[in-house]
Tab-separated table of C-alpha atoms in Angstrom:
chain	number	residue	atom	x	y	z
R	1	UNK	CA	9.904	48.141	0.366
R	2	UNK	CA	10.041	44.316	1.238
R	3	UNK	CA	8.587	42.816	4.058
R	4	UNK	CA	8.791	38.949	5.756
R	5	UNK	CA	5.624	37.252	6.821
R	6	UNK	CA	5.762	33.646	8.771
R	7	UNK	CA	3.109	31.376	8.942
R	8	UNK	CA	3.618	29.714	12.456
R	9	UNK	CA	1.350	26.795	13.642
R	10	UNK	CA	0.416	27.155	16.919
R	11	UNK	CA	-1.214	23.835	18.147
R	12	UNK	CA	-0.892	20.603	16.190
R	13	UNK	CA	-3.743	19.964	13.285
R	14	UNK	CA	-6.693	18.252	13.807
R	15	UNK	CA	-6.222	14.748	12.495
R	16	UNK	CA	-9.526	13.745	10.175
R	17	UNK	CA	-10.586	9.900	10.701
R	18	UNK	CA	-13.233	8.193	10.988
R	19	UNK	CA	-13.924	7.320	15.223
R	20	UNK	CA	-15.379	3.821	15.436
R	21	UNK	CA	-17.265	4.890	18.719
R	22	UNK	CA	-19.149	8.167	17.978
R	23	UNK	CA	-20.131	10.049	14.718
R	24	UNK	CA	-17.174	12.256	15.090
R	25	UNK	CA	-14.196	11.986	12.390
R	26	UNK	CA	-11.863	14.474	14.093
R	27	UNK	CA	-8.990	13.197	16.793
R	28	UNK	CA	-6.446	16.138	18.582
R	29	UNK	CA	-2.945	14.776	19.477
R	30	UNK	CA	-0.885	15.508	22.577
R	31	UNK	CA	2.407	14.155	21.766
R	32	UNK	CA	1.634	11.026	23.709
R	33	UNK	CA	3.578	7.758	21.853
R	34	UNK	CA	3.077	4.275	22.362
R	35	UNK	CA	6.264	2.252	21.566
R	36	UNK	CA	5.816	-2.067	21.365
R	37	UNK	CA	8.600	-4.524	20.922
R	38	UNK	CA	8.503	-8.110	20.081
R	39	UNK	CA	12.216	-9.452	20.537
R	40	UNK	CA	14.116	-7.209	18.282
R	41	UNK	CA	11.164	-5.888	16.371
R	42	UNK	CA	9.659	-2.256	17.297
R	43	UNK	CA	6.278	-1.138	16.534
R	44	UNK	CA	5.504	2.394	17.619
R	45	UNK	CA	2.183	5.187	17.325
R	46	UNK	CA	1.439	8.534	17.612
R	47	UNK	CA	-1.794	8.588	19.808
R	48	UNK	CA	-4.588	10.556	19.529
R	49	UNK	CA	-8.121	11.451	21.413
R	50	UNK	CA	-11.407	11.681	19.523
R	51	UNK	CA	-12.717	15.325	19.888
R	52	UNK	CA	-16.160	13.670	20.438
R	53	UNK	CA	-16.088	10.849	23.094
R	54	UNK	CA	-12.149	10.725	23.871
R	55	UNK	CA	-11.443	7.168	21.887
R	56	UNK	CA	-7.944	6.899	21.328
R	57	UNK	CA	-6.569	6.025	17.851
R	58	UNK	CA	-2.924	4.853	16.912
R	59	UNK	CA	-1.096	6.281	13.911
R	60	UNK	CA	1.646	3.620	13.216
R	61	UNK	CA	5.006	5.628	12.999
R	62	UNK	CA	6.970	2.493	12.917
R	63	UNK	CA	5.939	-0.934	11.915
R	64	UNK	CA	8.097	-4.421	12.720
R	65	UNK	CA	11.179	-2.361	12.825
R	66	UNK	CA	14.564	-3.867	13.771
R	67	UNK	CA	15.740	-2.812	16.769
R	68	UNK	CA	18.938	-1.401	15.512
R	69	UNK	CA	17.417	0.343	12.328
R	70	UNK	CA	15.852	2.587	14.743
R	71	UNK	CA	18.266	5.431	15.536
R	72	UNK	CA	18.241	5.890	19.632
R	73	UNK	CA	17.809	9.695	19.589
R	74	UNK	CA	14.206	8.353	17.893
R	75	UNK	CA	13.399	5.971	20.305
R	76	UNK	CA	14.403	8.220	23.030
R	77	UNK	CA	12.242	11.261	22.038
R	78	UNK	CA	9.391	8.584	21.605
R	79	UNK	CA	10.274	7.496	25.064
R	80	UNK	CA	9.419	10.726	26.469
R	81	UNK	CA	6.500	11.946	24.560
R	82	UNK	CA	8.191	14.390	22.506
R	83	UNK	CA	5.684	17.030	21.371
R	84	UNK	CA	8.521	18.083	18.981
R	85	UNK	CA	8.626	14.853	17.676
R	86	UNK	CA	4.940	14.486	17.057
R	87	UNK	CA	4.331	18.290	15.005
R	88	UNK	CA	7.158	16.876	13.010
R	89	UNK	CA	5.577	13.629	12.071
R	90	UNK	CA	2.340	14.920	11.687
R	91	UNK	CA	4.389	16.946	8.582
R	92	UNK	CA	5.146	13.759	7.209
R	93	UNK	CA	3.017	13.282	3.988
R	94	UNK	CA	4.480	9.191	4.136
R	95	UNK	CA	3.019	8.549	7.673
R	96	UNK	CA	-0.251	10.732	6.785
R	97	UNK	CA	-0.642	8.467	3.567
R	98	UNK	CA	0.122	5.201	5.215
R	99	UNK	CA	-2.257	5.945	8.221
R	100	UNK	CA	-5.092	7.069	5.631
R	101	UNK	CA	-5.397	10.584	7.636
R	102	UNK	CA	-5.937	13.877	6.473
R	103	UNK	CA	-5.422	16.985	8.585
R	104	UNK	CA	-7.346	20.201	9.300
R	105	UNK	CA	-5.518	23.312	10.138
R	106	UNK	CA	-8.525	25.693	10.816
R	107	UNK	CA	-7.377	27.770	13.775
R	108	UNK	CA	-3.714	26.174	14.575
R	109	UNK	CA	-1.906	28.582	12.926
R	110	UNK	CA	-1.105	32.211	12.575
R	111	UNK	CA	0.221	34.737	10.299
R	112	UNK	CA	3.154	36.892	12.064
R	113	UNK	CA	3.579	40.196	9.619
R	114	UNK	CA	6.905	41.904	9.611
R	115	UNK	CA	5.257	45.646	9.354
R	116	UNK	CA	1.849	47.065	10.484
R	117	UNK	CA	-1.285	47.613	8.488
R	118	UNK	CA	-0.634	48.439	5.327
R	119	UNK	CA	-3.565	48.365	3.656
R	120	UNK	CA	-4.737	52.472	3.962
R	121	UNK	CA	-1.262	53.942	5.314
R	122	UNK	CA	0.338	57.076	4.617
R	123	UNK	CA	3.578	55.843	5.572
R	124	UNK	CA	4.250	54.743	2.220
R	125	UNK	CA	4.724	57.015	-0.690
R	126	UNK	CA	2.637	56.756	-4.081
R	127	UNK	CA	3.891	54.463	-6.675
R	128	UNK	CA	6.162	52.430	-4.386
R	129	UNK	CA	5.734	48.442	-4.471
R	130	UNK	CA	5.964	46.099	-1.710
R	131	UNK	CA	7.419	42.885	-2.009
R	132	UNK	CA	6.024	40.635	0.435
R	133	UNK	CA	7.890	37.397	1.514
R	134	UNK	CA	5.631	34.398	2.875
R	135	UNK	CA	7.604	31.831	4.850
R	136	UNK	CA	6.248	29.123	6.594
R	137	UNK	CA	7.524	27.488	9.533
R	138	UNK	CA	5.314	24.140	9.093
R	139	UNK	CA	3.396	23.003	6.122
R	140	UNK	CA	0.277	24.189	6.706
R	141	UNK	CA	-1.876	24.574	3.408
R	142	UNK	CA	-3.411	28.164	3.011
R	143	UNK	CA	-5.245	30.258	0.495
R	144	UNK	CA	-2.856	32.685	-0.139
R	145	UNK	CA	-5.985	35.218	-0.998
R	146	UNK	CA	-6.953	34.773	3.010
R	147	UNK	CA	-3.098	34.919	3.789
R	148	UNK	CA	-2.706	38.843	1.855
R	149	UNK	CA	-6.128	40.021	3.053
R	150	UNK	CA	-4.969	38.576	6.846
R	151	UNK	CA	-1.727	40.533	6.715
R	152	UNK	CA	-2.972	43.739	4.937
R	153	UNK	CA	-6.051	43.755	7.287
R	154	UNK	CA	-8.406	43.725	4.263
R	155	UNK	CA	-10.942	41.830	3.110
R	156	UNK	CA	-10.434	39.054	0.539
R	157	UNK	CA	-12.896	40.536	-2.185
R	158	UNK	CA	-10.552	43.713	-1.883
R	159	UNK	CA	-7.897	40.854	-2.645
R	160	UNK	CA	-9.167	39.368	-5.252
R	161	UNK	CA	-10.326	42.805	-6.934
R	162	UNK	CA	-6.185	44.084	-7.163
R	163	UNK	CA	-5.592	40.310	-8.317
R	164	UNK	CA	-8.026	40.883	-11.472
R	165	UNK	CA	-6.792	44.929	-11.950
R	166	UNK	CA	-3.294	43.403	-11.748
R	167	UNK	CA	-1.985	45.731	-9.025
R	168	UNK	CA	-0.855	42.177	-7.128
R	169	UNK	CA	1.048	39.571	-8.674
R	170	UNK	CA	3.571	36.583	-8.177
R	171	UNK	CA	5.003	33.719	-10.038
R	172	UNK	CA	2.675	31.348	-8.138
R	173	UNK	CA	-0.474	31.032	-8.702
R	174	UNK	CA	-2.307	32.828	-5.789
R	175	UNK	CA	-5.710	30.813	-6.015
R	176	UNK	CA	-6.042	27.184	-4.776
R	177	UNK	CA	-3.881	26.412	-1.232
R	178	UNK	CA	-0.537	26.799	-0.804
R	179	UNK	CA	2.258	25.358	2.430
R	180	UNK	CA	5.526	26.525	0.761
R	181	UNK	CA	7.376	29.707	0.525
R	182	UNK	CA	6.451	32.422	-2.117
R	183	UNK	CA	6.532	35.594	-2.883
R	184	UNK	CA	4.427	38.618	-4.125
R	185	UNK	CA	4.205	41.955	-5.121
R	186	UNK	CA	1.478	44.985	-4.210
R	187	UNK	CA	1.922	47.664	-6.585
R	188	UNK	CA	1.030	50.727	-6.080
């Protein structure tokens, strides 16, 4: 049997930095862009509101850009506060680097299984395997332990128990985080 499970974000990720107004580090994004020019030069942000006290901070998506190195689809979507747009940057491991940000993605995501509850059913005979499928539709870093005990409706130490008895495997390694596509197998 093999089975397709998406991991879907469904809000953008908190964005981790440090608020110069309040003791709170964590800023929630809208989609809202700022866009400067200076003669032929662009600047442009992605804005975002402190959780805290509502501060705004800029992330710079463009910096002194020439006017015509900037394709007008871009500048358009900035134009009009894209949401789109902004998930899509905030997947951008440059701009997150250059902007010294870090993001959290506790609660902005969740896992869409294929097939019910597998984890006691009778629908499946003895002995037969199921090859699950894990695609994700952003890159949102997850234990994949969480991931298999989310989608079988178990809990993790049950998880971790057929990981050590060898009843679950993979060719990744299923400790740690993972935000790419992999697959694994629950024999049975």
């Amino acid at each position: 049997m093999s089975i397709t499970w998406v991991v879907v974000p469904t809000c953008p990720p908190i964005v981790l930095r440090r608020c110069h107004r309040c003791p709170s580090g964590r800023f929630r994004t809208h989609g809202k862009f700022r866009v400067n020019a200076n003669h032929k030069l662009l600047d442009a942000w992605l804005l975002a509101l402190c959780t805290g006290c509502g501060d705004t901070t800029k992330l710079a998506v463009l910096e002194r850009a020439h006017v015509r190195s900037v394709r007008p689809e871009l500048l358009n979507l900035m134009h009009d506060n894209d949401p789109g747009l902004a998930a899509e940057l905030l997947q951008d491991p440059l701009l997150l680097r250059r902007n010294r940000v870090a993001l959290d993605w506790d609660n902005a995501w969740r896992l869409d299984c294929g097939a019910p509850d597998l984890s006691g059913s009778s629908d499946r005979p003895d002995g037969e395997s199921i090859e699950v499928r894990v695609r994700f539709e952003a890159r949102v870093p997850v234990r994949p332990v969480r991931l298999i005990a989310e989608g079988f409706g178990c809990s993790r130490a049950e998880v971790e128990r057929l990981l050590t008895e060898g009843n679950l495997v993979s060719t990744v390694r299923l400790s740690g985080k993972l935000s790419g596509d992999f697959t694994f197998t629950l024999k049975h």
